[in-house]
Short mmCIF file of C-alpha atoms (C1' of nucleotides) in Angstrom, two decimals:
data_model
loop_
_atom_site.label_atom_id
_atom_site.label_comp_id
_atom_site.label_asym_id
_atom_site.label_seq_id
_atom_site.Cartn_x
_atom_site.Cartn_y
_atom_site.Cartn_z
CA MET A 18 122.88 -112.79 -60.74
CA TYR A 19 124.83 -115.94 -61.37
CA ILE A 20 123.93 -119.09 -59.56
CA HIS A 21 125.79 -122.25 -60.26
CA LEU A 22 124.10 -125.55 -59.47
CA ASN A 23 125.85 -128.82 -58.91
CA LEU A 24 123.13 -131.34 -59.62
CA SER A 25 125.24 -134.34 -58.81
CA SER A 26 126.61 -133.18 -55.47
CA GLY A 27 123.88 -134.63 -53.31
CA ALA A 28 123.30 -131.21 -51.76
CA PRO A 29 119.67 -130.09 -52.16
CA ILE A 30 119.14 -127.66 -54.98
CA TYR A 31 117.10 -125.22 -52.90
CA GLY A 32 119.90 -125.22 -50.35
CA GLN A 33 122.49 -124.40 -52.99
CA ILE A 34 120.40 -121.42 -54.05
CA VAL A 35 120.00 -120.26 -50.46
CA ASP A 36 123.72 -120.57 -49.79
CA GLN A 37 124.74 -118.69 -52.89
CA ILE A 38 122.35 -115.83 -52.28
CA LYS A 39 123.55 -115.59 -48.70
CA TYR A 40 127.08 -115.50 -50.07
CA MET A 41 126.27 -112.67 -52.45
CA VAL A 42 124.79 -110.72 -49.59
CA VAL A 43 127.83 -111.17 -47.40
CA SER A 44 130.19 -110.29 -50.23
CA ARG A 45 128.02 -107.27 -51.16
CA ALA A 46 127.23 -108.50 -54.63
CA LEU A 47 123.67 -107.98 -53.46
CA VAL A 48 122.75 -105.07 -51.18
CA GLY A 49 119.62 -103.69 -49.50
CA ASP A 50 116.50 -103.46 -51.69
CA ASP A 51 118.09 -105.17 -54.68
CA LYS A 52 115.44 -107.15 -56.51
CA LEU A 53 115.82 -110.88 -56.86
CA PRO A 54 114.83 -112.57 -60.11
CA SER A 55 111.23 -113.76 -60.18
CA ILE A 56 110.54 -117.32 -59.25
CA ARG A 57 109.57 -118.27 -62.79
CA GLN A 58 112.57 -116.48 -64.25
CA LEU A 59 115.10 -118.12 -61.97
CA ALA A 60 113.49 -121.53 -62.39
CA SER A 61 113.69 -121.13 -66.13
CA ASP A 62 117.30 -119.88 -66.05
CA LEU A 63 118.39 -122.83 -63.96
CA SER A 64 116.15 -125.36 -65.73
CA ILE A 65 114.61 -126.47 -62.46
CA ASN A 66 111.15 -126.79 -61.00
CA PRO A 67 109.62 -123.46 -59.84
CA THR A 68 108.58 -125.02 -56.53
CA THR A 69 112.25 -125.54 -55.77
CA VAL A 70 112.86 -121.80 -56.12
CA VAL A 71 109.80 -121.13 -53.96
CA LYS A 72 111.31 -123.27 -51.25
CA ALA A 73 114.63 -121.41 -51.44
CA TYR A 74 112.96 -117.97 -51.25
CA ASP A 75 110.79 -119.18 -48.36
CA GLU A 76 113.88 -120.11 -46.46
CA LEU A 77 115.59 -116.81 -47.21
CA GLU A 78 112.52 -114.93 -46.04
CA HIS A 79 112.37 -117.01 -42.90
CA ALA A 80 116.04 -116.26 -42.24
CA GLY A 81 115.28 -112.54 -42.53
CA ILE A 82 117.47 -112.06 -45.58
CA ILE A 83 114.78 -111.10 -48.08
CA TYR A 84 111.27 -109.62 -48.01
CA ARG A 85 108.39 -109.95 -50.44
CA ARG A 86 106.18 -107.28 -51.96
CA ARG A 87 102.99 -108.75 -53.34
CA GLY A 88 102.87 -108.36 -57.07
CA GLN A 89 106.36 -106.91 -57.23
CA GLY A 90 108.75 -109.64 -56.23
CA CYS A 91 111.40 -110.39 -53.64
CA PHE A 92 114.01 -107.94 -52.35
CA ILE A 93 117.10 -108.02 -50.19
CA ASN A 94 116.66 -106.75 -46.63
CA THR A 95 118.71 -103.76 -45.57
CA GLN A 96 119.71 -105.18 -42.24
CA VAL A 97 121.88 -108.24 -42.38
CA PRO A 98 120.60 -110.54 -39.67
CA SER A 99 123.14 -111.26 -36.98
CA ILE A 100 124.30 -114.71 -36.11
CA THR A 101 125.29 -115.55 -32.58
CA ARG A 102 128.95 -116.19 -32.04
CA LYS A 103 128.07 -119.60 -30.65
CA GLU A 104 126.01 -120.56 -33.69
CA ARG A 105 128.77 -119.38 -35.96
CA SER A 106 131.51 -121.35 -34.30
CA ARG A 107 129.33 -124.44 -34.33
CA LEU A 108 128.75 -124.12 -38.06
CA VAL A 109 132.39 -123.50 -38.87
CA GLY A 110 133.50 -126.15 -36.39
CA GLU A 111 131.72 -128.91 -38.27
CA HIS A 112 133.52 -128.00 -41.47
CA THR A 113 136.95 -127.67 -39.89
CA ARG A 114 136.63 -131.04 -38.27
CA SER A 115 135.46 -132.73 -41.41
CA LEU A 116 138.30 -131.27 -43.47
CA ALA A 117 140.87 -132.20 -40.83
CA VAL A 118 139.58 -135.76 -40.49
CA GLU A 119 139.27 -136.45 -44.21
CA GLY A 120 142.63 -134.91 -45.04
CA LEU A 121 144.53 -136.85 -42.40
CA ARG A 122 142.64 -140.04 -43.20
CA LEU A 123 143.78 -139.78 -46.80
CA GLY A 124 147.35 -139.47 -45.69
CA LEU A 125 148.00 -135.76 -46.04
CA SER A 126 150.10 -133.91 -43.48
CA SER A 127 148.67 -131.06 -41.41
CA GLN A 128 150.87 -128.71 -43.37
CA GLU A 129 149.50 -129.90 -46.70
CA ILE A 130 145.93 -129.51 -45.54
CA LEU A 131 146.57 -125.97 -44.31
CA SER A 132 148.22 -125.06 -47.59
CA ALA A 133 145.28 -126.39 -49.57
CA LEU A 134 142.91 -124.28 -47.52
CA GLU A 135 145.09 -121.21 -47.82
CA GLU A 136 145.14 -121.57 -51.57
CA GLU A 137 141.36 -121.91 -51.70
CA LEU A 138 140.91 -118.83 -49.53
CA ASN A 139 143.26 -116.79 -51.69
CA ASN A 140 141.31 -117.81 -54.76
CA ILE A 141 138.10 -116.57 -53.27
CA GLU A 142 139.57 -113.34 -51.87
CA GLU A 143 140.86 -112.60 -55.32
CA LYS A 144 137.37 -112.85 -56.81
CA ARG A 145 135.90 -110.62 -54.15
CA LYS A 146 137.95 -107.62 -55.20
CA MET B 15 134.39 -146.72 -27.47
CA TYR B 16 132.22 -143.73 -26.92
CA ILE B 17 129.86 -142.50 -29.59
CA HIS B 18 127.62 -139.56 -28.98
CA LEU B 19 124.48 -139.20 -31.02
CA ASN B 20 122.60 -136.01 -31.65
CA LEU B 21 119.16 -137.30 -32.49
CA SER B 22 117.66 -133.89 -33.08
CA SER B 23 120.31 -132.54 -35.44
CA GLY B 24 118.74 -133.85 -38.61
CA ALA B 25 122.02 -135.52 -39.54
CA PRO B 26 121.48 -139.23 -40.23
CA ILE B 27 122.39 -141.44 -37.31
CA TYR B 28 124.43 -143.83 -39.43
CA GLY B 29 126.44 -140.88 -40.72
CA GLN B 30 127.20 -139.65 -37.24
CA ILE B 31 128.53 -143.09 -36.38
CA VAL B 32 130.65 -143.18 -39.54
CA ASP B 33 132.11 -139.72 -38.85
CA GLN B 34 132.97 -140.49 -35.27
CA ILE B 35 134.64 -143.78 -36.07
CA LYS B 36 136.64 -142.07 -38.84
CA TYR B 37 137.67 -139.49 -36.28
CA MET B 38 138.83 -142.18 -33.84
CA VAL B 39 140.86 -143.74 -36.62
CA VAL B 40 142.69 -140.56 -37.60
CA SER B 41 143.29 -139.68 -33.96
CA ARG B 42 144.55 -143.23 -33.36
CA ALA B 43 142.00 -144.00 -30.68
CA LEU B 44 141.37 -146.97 -32.95
CA VAL B 45 144.22 -148.68 -34.75
CA GLY B 46 144.68 -151.62 -37.11
CA ASP B 47 142.85 -154.83 -36.14
CA ASP B 48 141.06 -153.24 -33.19
CA LYS B 49 137.67 -154.83 -32.81
CA LEU B 50 134.62 -152.65 -33.11
CA PRO B 51 131.62 -153.29 -30.88
CA SER B 52 129.29 -155.87 -32.39
CA ILE B 53 126.35 -154.57 -34.36
CA ARG B 54 123.85 -155.68 -31.75
CA GLN B 55 125.96 -154.37 -28.90
CA LEU B 56 126.40 -150.91 -30.37
CA ALA B 57 122.76 -150.73 -31.34
CA SER B 58 121.81 -151.60 -27.81
CA ASP B 59 124.29 -149.12 -26.28
CA LEU B 60 122.96 -146.32 -28.45
CA SER B 61 119.33 -147.45 -28.16
CA ILE B 62 118.96 -147.59 -31.93
CA ASN B 63 117.99 -150.26 -34.42
CA PRO B 64 120.68 -152.78 -35.39
CA THR B 65 120.07 -152.17 -39.08
CA THR B 66 121.13 -148.57 -38.59
CA VAL B 67 124.48 -149.76 -37.27
CA VAL B 68 124.69 -152.18 -40.19
CA LYS B 69 124.35 -149.25 -42.56
CA ALA B 70 127.12 -147.33 -40.78
CA TYR B 71 129.44 -150.35 -40.88
CA ASP B 72 128.56 -150.87 -44.56
CA GLU B 73 129.75 -147.35 -45.32
CA LEU B 74 132.96 -147.86 -43.37
CA GLU B 75 133.64 -151.12 -45.17
CA HIS B 76 133.04 -149.53 -48.57
CA ALA B 77 135.41 -146.74 -47.59
CA GLY B 78 138.03 -149.36 -46.80
CA ILE B 79 138.21 -148.42 -43.14
CA ILE B 80 136.98 -151.65 -41.61
CA TYR B 81 136.69 -155.30 -42.56
CA ARG B 82 134.23 -157.92 -41.37
CA ARG B 83 134.74 -161.52 -40.34
CA ARG B 84 131.62 -163.60 -40.18
CA GLY B 85 131.03 -165.00 -36.75
CA GLN B 86 133.80 -162.87 -35.30
CA GLY B 87 133.00 -159.22 -35.73
CA CYS B 88 134.20 -156.04 -37.39
CA PHE B 89 137.76 -154.79 -37.27
CA ILE B 90 139.77 -151.72 -38.22
CA ASN B 91 141.84 -152.10 -41.38
CA THR B 92 145.60 -151.84 -41.04
CA GLN B 93 146.40 -150.21 -44.31
CA VAL B 94 145.28 -146.90 -45.60
CA PRO B 95 143.12 -147.57 -48.65
CA SER B 96 144.93 -146.87 -51.91
CA ILE B 97 143.43 -143.98 -53.80
CA THR B 98 144.66 -142.26 -56.89
CA ARG B 99 146.24 -138.88 -56.36
CA LYS B 100 143.49 -137.39 -58.52
CA GLU B 101 140.71 -138.95 -56.49
CA ARG B 102 142.35 -137.84 -53.27
CA SER B 103 142.68 -134.22 -54.27
CA ARG B 104 139.07 -134.23 -55.42
CA LEU B 105 137.89 -135.52 -52.07
CA VAL B 106 139.97 -133.07 -50.07
CA GLY B 107 139.11 -130.26 -52.45
CA GLU B 108 135.42 -130.55 -51.71
CA HIS B 109 136.04 -130.13 -48.03
CA THR B 110 138.46 -127.23 -48.37
CA ARG B 111 136.08 -125.34 -50.57
CA SER B 112 133.15 -125.91 -48.28
CA LEU B 113 135.09 -124.74 -45.22
CA ALA B 114 136.39 -121.66 -47.05
CA VAL B 115 132.99 -120.65 -48.36
CA GLU B 116 131.13 -121.26 -45.12
CA GLY B 117 133.72 -119.45 -43.04
CA LEU B 118 133.78 -116.38 -45.26
CA ARG B 119 129.99 -116.43 -45.60
CA LEU B 120 129.69 -116.24 -41.84
CA GLY B 121 131.95 -113.24 -41.73
CA LEU B 122 135.20 -114.76 -40.58
CA SER B 123 138.49 -113.54 -42.03
CA SER B 124 140.79 -115.91 -43.91
CA GLN B 125 143.16 -115.70 -41.00
CA GLU B 126 140.50 -116.76 -38.51
CA ILE B 127 139.48 -119.72 -40.64
CA LEU B 128 143.06 -120.89 -41.00
CA SER B 129 143.55 -120.59 -37.25
CA ALA B 130 140.45 -122.64 -36.55
CA LEU B 131 141.70 -125.39 -38.84
CA GLU B 132 145.16 -125.27 -37.35
CA GLU B 133 143.70 -125.68 -33.88
CA GLU B 134 141.61 -128.66 -34.96
CA LEU B 135 144.64 -130.30 -36.57
CA ASN B 136 146.74 -129.67 -33.47
CA ASN B 137 144.04 -131.25 -31.35
CA ILE B 138 144.15 -134.40 -33.41
CA GLU B 139 147.93 -134.52 -33.64
CA GLU B 140 148.06 -134.21 -29.85
CA LYS B 141 145.82 -137.26 -29.40
CA ARG B 142 147.92 -139.25 -31.81
CA LYS B 143 150.97 -139.14 -29.59
CA MET C 15 148.12 -181.87 -47.58
CA TYR C 16 148.30 -178.16 -48.07
CA ILE C 17 145.24 -176.04 -47.67
CA HIS C 18 145.47 -172.31 -48.10
CA LEU C 19 142.81 -170.16 -46.49
CA ASN C 20 141.92 -166.66 -47.55
CA LEU C 21 140.31 -165.29 -44.41
CA SER C 22 139.49 -161.96 -45.93
CA SER C 23 137.83 -163.18 -49.11
CA GLY C 24 134.32 -163.34 -47.78
CA ALA C 25 134.08 -166.96 -48.87
CA PRO C 26 133.16 -169.24 -45.97
CA ILE C 27 136.12 -171.07 -44.50
CA TYR C 28 134.41 -174.47 -44.53
CA GLY C 29 133.65 -173.92 -48.20
CA GLN C 30 137.25 -173.14 -49.02
CA ILE C 31 138.30 -176.40 -47.38
CA VAL C 32 135.67 -178.36 -49.27
CA ASP C 33 136.68 -176.79 -52.58
CA GLN C 34 140.36 -177.46 -52.10
CA ILE C 35 139.87 -181.07 -51.10
CA LYS C 36 137.61 -181.59 -54.11
CA TYR C 37 140.32 -180.04 -56.24
CA MET C 38 142.97 -182.40 -54.85
CA VAL C 39 140.73 -185.33 -55.64
CA VAL C 40 140.17 -184.23 -59.21
CA SER C 41 143.85 -183.52 -59.77
CA ARG C 42 144.78 -186.86 -58.13
CA ALA C 43 146.78 -185.33 -55.33
CA LEU C 44 144.42 -187.40 -53.20
CA VAL C 45 143.28 -190.84 -54.32
CA GLY C 46 141.01 -193.63 -53.01
CA ASP C 47 141.46 -194.58 -49.35
CA ASP C 48 143.95 -191.80 -48.62
CA LYS C 49 143.46 -190.63 -45.04
CA LEU C 50 142.52 -187.06 -44.36
CA PRO C 51 144.07 -185.24 -41.42
CA SER C 52 142.06 -185.53 -38.22
CA ILE C 53 139.64 -182.77 -37.42
CA ARG C 54 141.70 -181.55 -34.49
CA GLN C 55 144.89 -181.70 -36.48
CA LEU C 56 143.58 -179.74 -39.42
CA ALA C 57 141.91 -177.18 -37.19
CA SER C 58 145.15 -176.69 -35.36
CA ASP C 59 147.19 -176.47 -38.58
CA LEU C 60 144.88 -173.83 -40.00
CA SER C 61 144.33 -172.04 -36.68
CA ILE C 62 140.60 -172.30 -36.99
CA ASN C 63 137.71 -173.62 -34.95
CA PRO C 64 137.36 -177.46 -35.04
CA THR C 65 133.63 -177.13 -35.67
CA THR C 66 134.47 -175.44 -38.96
CA VAL C 67 136.44 -178.50 -40.05
CA VAL C 68 133.57 -180.72 -38.91
CA LYS C 69 131.25 -178.79 -41.17
CA ALA C 70 133.61 -179.16 -44.14
CA TYR C 71 134.00 -182.92 -43.62
CA ASP C 72 130.23 -183.26 -43.21
CA GLU C 73 129.73 -181.64 -46.56
CA LEU C 74 132.36 -183.82 -48.22
CA GLU C 75 130.75 -186.95 -46.79
CA HIS C 76 127.34 -185.77 -47.94
CA ALA C 77 128.75 -185.19 -51.43
CA GLY C 78 130.06 -188.77 -51.44
CA ILE C 79 133.68 -187.72 -51.64
CA ILE C 80 134.87 -189.10 -48.32
CA TYR C 81 133.79 -191.78 -45.85
CA ARG C 82 134.33 -192.06 -42.10
CA ARG C 83 135.57 -195.03 -40.05
CA ARG C 84 134.70 -194.61 -36.42
CA GLY C 85 137.82 -194.24 -34.32
CA GLN C 86 140.04 -194.18 -37.37
CA GLY C 87 139.27 -191.01 -39.27
CA CYS C 88 138.11 -189.88 -42.67
CA PHE C 89 139.16 -191.35 -46.01
CA ILE C 90 138.78 -190.57 -49.68
CA ASN C 91 136.20 -192.62 -51.57
CA THR C 92 137.37 -194.71 -54.46
CA GLN C 93 134.55 -193.77 -56.79
CA VAL C 94 134.52 -190.21 -57.87
CA PRO C 95 130.85 -189.15 -57.74
CA SER C 96 129.47 -188.16 -61.09
CA ILE C 97 127.95 -184.79 -61.80
CA THR C 98 125.20 -184.41 -64.32
CA ARG C 99 126.14 -182.58 -67.46
CA LYS C 100 123.34 -180.12 -66.79
CA GLU C 101 124.52 -179.36 -63.29
CA ARG C 102 128.05 -178.92 -64.54
CA SER C 103 127.18 -176.48 -67.27
CA ARG C 104 125.07 -174.48 -64.83
CA LEU C 105 127.97 -174.22 -62.40
CA VAL C 106 130.49 -173.25 -65.05
CA GLY C 107 127.99 -170.96 -66.75
CA GLU C 108 127.69 -168.74 -63.71
CA HIS C 109 131.42 -168.23 -63.61
CA THR C 110 131.82 -167.58 -67.32
CA ARG C 111 129.11 -164.97 -67.25
CA SER C 112 130.51 -163.23 -64.21
CA LEU C 113 134.01 -163.08 -65.71
CA ALA C 114 132.68 -161.81 -69.05
CA VAL C 115 130.51 -159.13 -67.45
CA GLU C 116 133.12 -157.87 -65.00
CA GLY C 117 135.88 -157.85 -67.59
CA LEU C 118 133.89 -155.93 -70.18
CA ARG C 119 132.52 -153.58 -67.53
CA LEU C 120 136.05 -152.66 -66.53
CA GLY C 121 136.88 -151.84 -70.11
CA LEU C 122 138.83 -154.89 -71.22
CA SER C 123 138.38 -156.30 -74.71
CA SER C 124 137.11 -159.83 -75.28
CA GLN C 125 140.57 -160.74 -76.47
CA GLU C 126 142.21 -159.48 -73.29
CA ILE C 127 139.78 -161.41 -71.13
CA LEU C 128 140.37 -164.63 -73.06
CA SER C 129 144.13 -164.16 -72.78
CA ALA C 130 143.91 -163.63 -69.04
CA LEU C 131 141.94 -166.86 -68.69
CA GLU C 132 144.32 -168.76 -70.93
CA GLU C 133 147.25 -167.65 -68.83
CA GLU C 134 145.52 -168.72 -65.64
CA LEU C 135 144.69 -172.14 -67.11
CA ASN C 136 148.26 -172.65 -68.27
CA ASN C 137 149.50 -171.82 -64.79
CA ILE C 138 147.30 -174.47 -63.26
CA GLU C 139 148.03 -177.12 -65.90
CA GLU C 140 151.71 -176.59 -65.23
CA LYS C 141 151.26 -177.37 -61.53
CA ARG C 142 149.27 -180.50 -62.28
CA LYS C 143 152.17 -182.20 -64.01
CA MET D 20 113.55 -153.77 -68.12
CA TYR D 21 113.23 -157.44 -67.31
CA ILE D 22 114.78 -158.87 -64.20
CA HIS D 23 114.37 -162.49 -63.33
CA LEU D 24 114.72 -163.56 -59.74
CA ASN D 25 115.55 -167.02 -58.54
CA LEU D 26 114.19 -166.96 -55.01
CA SER D 27 115.25 -170.47 -54.18
CA SER D 28 118.87 -170.24 -55.29
CA GLY D 29 120.25 -169.01 -52.01
CA ALA D 30 121.88 -166.08 -53.80
CA PRO D 31 120.82 -162.78 -52.23
CA ILE D 32 118.03 -161.05 -54.12
CA TYR D 33 119.79 -157.68 -54.12
CA GLY D 34 122.85 -159.34 -55.63
CA GLN D 35 120.82 -160.89 -58.42
CA ILE D 36 119.46 -157.46 -59.25
CA VAL D 37 122.95 -155.94 -59.22
CA ASP D 38 124.32 -158.66 -61.49
CA GLN D 39 121.53 -158.38 -64.00
CA ILE D 40 121.74 -154.61 -64.21
CA LYS D 41 125.51 -154.85 -64.68
CA TYR D 42 124.85 -157.32 -67.46
CA MET D 43 122.42 -154.95 -69.16
CA VAL D 44 125.02 -152.21 -68.96
CA VAL D 45 127.81 -154.21 -70.57
CA SER D 46 125.47 -155.52 -73.24
CA ARG D 47 124.25 -151.96 -73.85
CA ALA D 48 120.63 -152.76 -73.10
CA LEU D 49 121.10 -149.85 -70.71
CA VAL D 50 123.21 -146.85 -71.65
CA GLY D 51 124.25 -143.54 -70.09
CA ASP D 52 121.45 -141.51 -68.49
CA ASP D 53 118.83 -144.21 -69.00
CA LYS D 54 116.38 -144.12 -66.12
CA LEU D 55 116.04 -147.18 -63.95
CA PRO D 56 112.62 -148.17 -62.65
CA SER D 57 111.84 -146.40 -59.39
CA ILE D 58 112.56 -148.27 -56.20
CA ARG D 59 108.90 -148.75 -55.37
CA GLN D 60 108.05 -149.74 -58.93
CA LEU D 61 110.73 -152.38 -59.20
CA ALA D 62 109.92 -153.71 -55.75
CA SER D 63 106.31 -154.00 -56.74
CA ASP D 64 107.10 -155.62 -60.10
CA LEU D 65 109.30 -158.22 -58.43
CA SER D 66 107.03 -158.61 -55.42
CA ILE D 67 109.83 -157.85 -53.02
CA ASN D 68 110.42 -155.30 -50.31
CA PRO D 69 111.51 -151.81 -51.42
CA THR D 70 114.45 -151.85 -49.02
CA THR D 71 115.86 -154.80 -50.91
CA VAL D 72 115.87 -152.75 -54.09
CA VAL D 73 117.44 -149.88 -52.16
CA LYS D 74 120.28 -152.17 -51.19
CA ALA D 75 120.81 -153.23 -54.80
CA TYR D 76 120.83 -149.62 -56.01
CA ASP D 77 123.23 -148.74 -53.15
CA GLU D 78 125.68 -151.32 -54.45
CA LEU D 79 125.37 -150.07 -58.00
CA GLU D 80 125.93 -146.51 -56.87
CA HIS D 81 129.01 -147.48 -54.85
CA ALA D 82 130.32 -149.30 -57.89
CA GLY D 83 129.91 -146.10 -59.90
CA ILE D 84 127.38 -147.64 -62.25
CA ILE D 85 124.37 -145.49 -61.41
CA TYR D 86 123.66 -142.10 -59.86
CA ARG D 87 120.61 -140.88 -58.00
CA ARG D 88 118.69 -137.64 -58.21
CA ARG D 89 116.36 -136.95 -55.33
CA GLY D 90 112.79 -136.61 -56.46
CA GLN D 91 113.67 -137.79 -59.95
CA GLY D 92 114.99 -141.30 -59.84
CA CYS D 93 118.07 -143.39 -60.55
CA PHE D 94 120.07 -143.23 -63.76
CA ILE D 95 122.89 -145.07 -65.51
CA ASN D 96 126.25 -143.32 -65.36
CA THR D 97 127.76 -142.22 -68.64
CA GLN D 98 131.40 -142.72 -67.87
CA VAL D 99 133.13 -145.90 -66.93
CA PRO D 100 134.39 -145.46 -63.39
CA SER D 101 138.10 -144.79 -63.25
CA ILE D 102 139.99 -147.56 -61.58
CA THR D 103 143.71 -148.05 -61.22
CA ARG D 104 145.25 -150.62 -63.49
CA LYS D 105 146.29 -152.52 -60.38
CA GLU D 106 142.81 -152.58 -58.92
CA ARG D 107 141.35 -153.65 -62.23
CA SER D 108 143.65 -156.58 -62.71
CA ARG D 109 142.94 -157.67 -59.15
CA LEU D 110 139.20 -157.63 -59.78
CA VAL D 111 139.42 -159.48 -63.07
CA GLY D 112 142.02 -161.85 -61.65
CA GLU D 113 139.63 -163.11 -59.01
CA HIS D 114 137.07 -164.02 -61.62
CA THR D 115 139.54 -165.66 -64.00
CA ARG D 116 140.95 -167.82 -61.26
CA SER D 117 137.56 -168.87 -60.02
CA LEU D 118 136.40 -169.83 -63.50
CA ALA D 119 139.59 -171.73 -64.20
CA VAL D 120 139.53 -173.66 -60.94
CA GLU D 121 135.82 -174.47 -61.08
CA GLY D 122 135.97 -175.56 -64.70
CA LEU D 123 138.93 -177.87 -64.17
CA ARG D 124 137.48 -179.17 -60.92
CA LEU D 125 134.36 -180.21 -62.75
CA GLY D 126 136.41 -182.12 -65.27
CA LEU D 127 136.38 -179.77 -68.23
CA SER D 128 139.47 -179.34 -70.36
CA SER D 129 141.17 -175.97 -70.70
CA GLN D 130 139.95 -175.86 -74.25
CA GLU D 131 136.34 -176.41 -73.25
CA ILE D 132 136.50 -173.66 -70.63
CA LEU D 133 137.99 -171.21 -73.10
CA SER D 134 135.29 -172.06 -75.62
CA ALA D 135 132.55 -171.51 -73.07
CA LEU D 136 133.96 -168.09 -72.25
CA GLU D 137 134.37 -167.21 -75.88
CA GLU D 138 130.73 -168.09 -76.52
CA GLU D 139 129.57 -165.95 -73.63
CA LEU D 140 131.64 -163.01 -74.85
CA ASN D 141 130.31 -163.42 -78.37
CA ASN D 142 126.77 -163.42 -77.03
CA ILE D 143 127.35 -160.11 -75.32
CA GLU D 144 129.21 -158.56 -78.25
CA GLU D 145 126.31 -159.56 -80.47
CA LYS D 146 123.82 -157.71 -78.28
CA ARG D 147 126.00 -154.64 -78.24
CA LYS D 148 125.60 -154.10 -81.93
"C1'" DG E 7 127.84 -165.58 -30.11
"C1'" DT E 8 128.79 -163.07 -34.85
"C1'" DG E 9 127.22 -160.80 -39.31
"C1'" DG E 10 123.79 -161.19 -43.70
"C1'" DT E 11 119.38 -160.78 -45.61
"C1'" DC E 12 114.64 -159.78 -45.86
"C1'" DT E 13 109.94 -158.06 -44.61
"C1'" DA E 14 106.40 -154.62 -43.31
"C1'" DG E 15 105.52 -150.31 -42.43
"C1'" DA E 16 106.49 -145.62 -41.09
"C1'" DC E 17 107.92 -140.67 -41.65
"C1'" DC E 18 110.78 -137.19 -43.86
"C1'" DA E 19 113.12 -134.40 -47.66
"C1'" DC E 20 113.22 -133.12 -52.30
"C1'" DT E 21 111.41 -131.98 -57.05
"C1'" DG F 21 105.67 -138.65 -57.41
"C1'" DT F 22 110.90 -139.57 -56.21
"C1'" DG F 23 114.68 -141.29 -52.93
"C1'" DG F 24 116.52 -141.34 -47.68
"C1'" DT F 25 116.20 -142.92 -43.14
"C1'" DC F 26 114.64 -145.53 -39.35
"C1'" DT F 27 112.13 -149.08 -36.60
"C1'" DA F 28 110.72 -153.80 -35.17
"C1'" DG F 29 111.18 -158.21 -35.79
"C1'" DA F 30 112.29 -162.38 -38.29
"C1'" DC F 31 115.28 -166.23 -40.12
"C1'" DC F 32 119.64 -167.90 -41.97
"C1'" DA F 33 124.79 -168.77 -42.36
"C1'" DC F 34 129.07 -168.91 -40.07
"C1'" DG F 35 132.64 -170.00 -36.42
#
DNA sequence: GTGGTCTAGACCACT
DNA sequence: GTGGTCTAGACCACG
C-alpha cells in the first residue's frame, strides 16, 4: 500500500492518509476484508508519529470504511458506505468553484481551465487501468 | 456587498471572506478601485471581531487583490498581479488535481466532473457580462 | 516648487512632503526667506486634504526649517539646523543595513549592490548641478 | 537566537522581529531547516504578546523565508524564493533610492555613503564565513 | 472617520 | 507540546 505524504501542503497528515485510503477503496486497490498495515508499521514507513495514524484509522472507522479486530488489526469493510447525492454535490461544488475562481483570477480562459482539468482526469484514468 | 458566513462549517471566517471577495472580483461584481466596506463596518455587519476582518484584508493585500489607503479605506486593485508562468501553473495545478481526485473519489465520472466545472465557469462568465 | 507624491507607497503623505522640502533645502533649491506655497494652494495642487499640509508644515516648523508670519505665510529659515553626528549615523545606518540585507537576501552580490547604489547617487548628483 | 527590541522607537515590534530574522538569514546565523523558537517561547522571552510573534512569523512566511509545520514549529526555508528579475530590481531599487536620498539629505557625500554601505556589507560577509 | 498595532485570554487542531 | 483562529478592548497614526 503506497501512501504519499505532502508535509508542506498545509493539509493535515491524518487527513491525507484518510483521503488516500478512501481513494484506494473507490478505485478497488483495496477491497473488502483486506488488511491495513498496523499502526506502528505505517507510522514507521511514513516516518510520522503513531498517534497520527491512530487518528486517521479512527476517522476511517467512524466513516464506516474500516473495522477493527482486537489483536489482529484493521480491515476494509465489505460494504462501501453510501454518500447522499446532496452531500456529494456540496463536496464537489466547493472544489469546482475554487478551481474556477482561482483560474480566472490568474487570467486563464474558461477553455484553458477545462483543458487543464481534462488532462488531469486523463492522467488519473490512465493509472486506474 | 453581501458576504455570507457559515460559522459552523469549520472553515476559518477570514478565509470565507477572502474567498467570497475573490469570487466577486472574478465575476466583476467588484472592479478596479471599488471601495470595500471599512474594517469596522464589515465586522459590525457580520457580527464578528474587527481583527478577523483585518486578517482577511491582509490576505487579500498580500495576494495583490486589494490596496489600502490610510484614513481612506481599502480598494480593489486595477491590475492583475504579475505572476510567473511557472508559479501560475503550480497554483492552478493544485486546484485541478484536488477537484479531479475528489470528484473521482466520490464516484463521479470524468464527464460529470467536467460538466460541473463547465457549469460553474458559465455561471461566472454570465455574471461578467 | 515640485512635490511628487507616491500615494501607494505606504509612506505617510505629510512625511513625503516634509522629506522633499528638507531635500530642496539641502540641495539649495530653496534658500533662506523663500516663501512656501500657502497651505490651501499646496493642498489643491496635490489634490490632498489641507490638514495634511498643515501637519507637514507643523513638523517643518518644529524641526526649525521654516518659520511662519501671521497673515503672510511660511518661509524658509536662514540657518540650516544642525544634526548631531550621532543622530546622523543612526539615521543613515538604518538605511544601509536595510539595503544590504534586502539585496543579499534576494541573491545579489555585494558588488552588484554597491554598483546599484553608485548609479543612484550619480543620477541624483547629476540633477543637483 | 538573540533578538533585541527597541520598544520606544515607534517601529512596530513585529517588524523589528522580521528584520532581525532576515538579518540572521543573510548572515547565515540561521540556515535552511533551522528551527525558530516557538511562538509562545519567543513571546515569553521578549515579554510580548504571542499574537505579535504570530504576525512576525506570518510576514516571514509570506516572504518565503520560513515554513511552518503544525505541531512541530517554524523552520527556515532552504531555497531562496524565486522572484522575477523585474520584481527584484524594484525591491532593491526602493532601498537604494532611500539610502541615497537620506544620506545626501543629511549632508554626507556620495563617497561617504558608499563607504558606509561597503562597511555594512563587509560586516555581513565576514559573519557568513 | 480610516487603518495599524498591541494586549490578554480563550478554544481548537495537529503531532 | 506545537501552531491556528477568534474575541474584546485599547491606543496610536493618518487624512
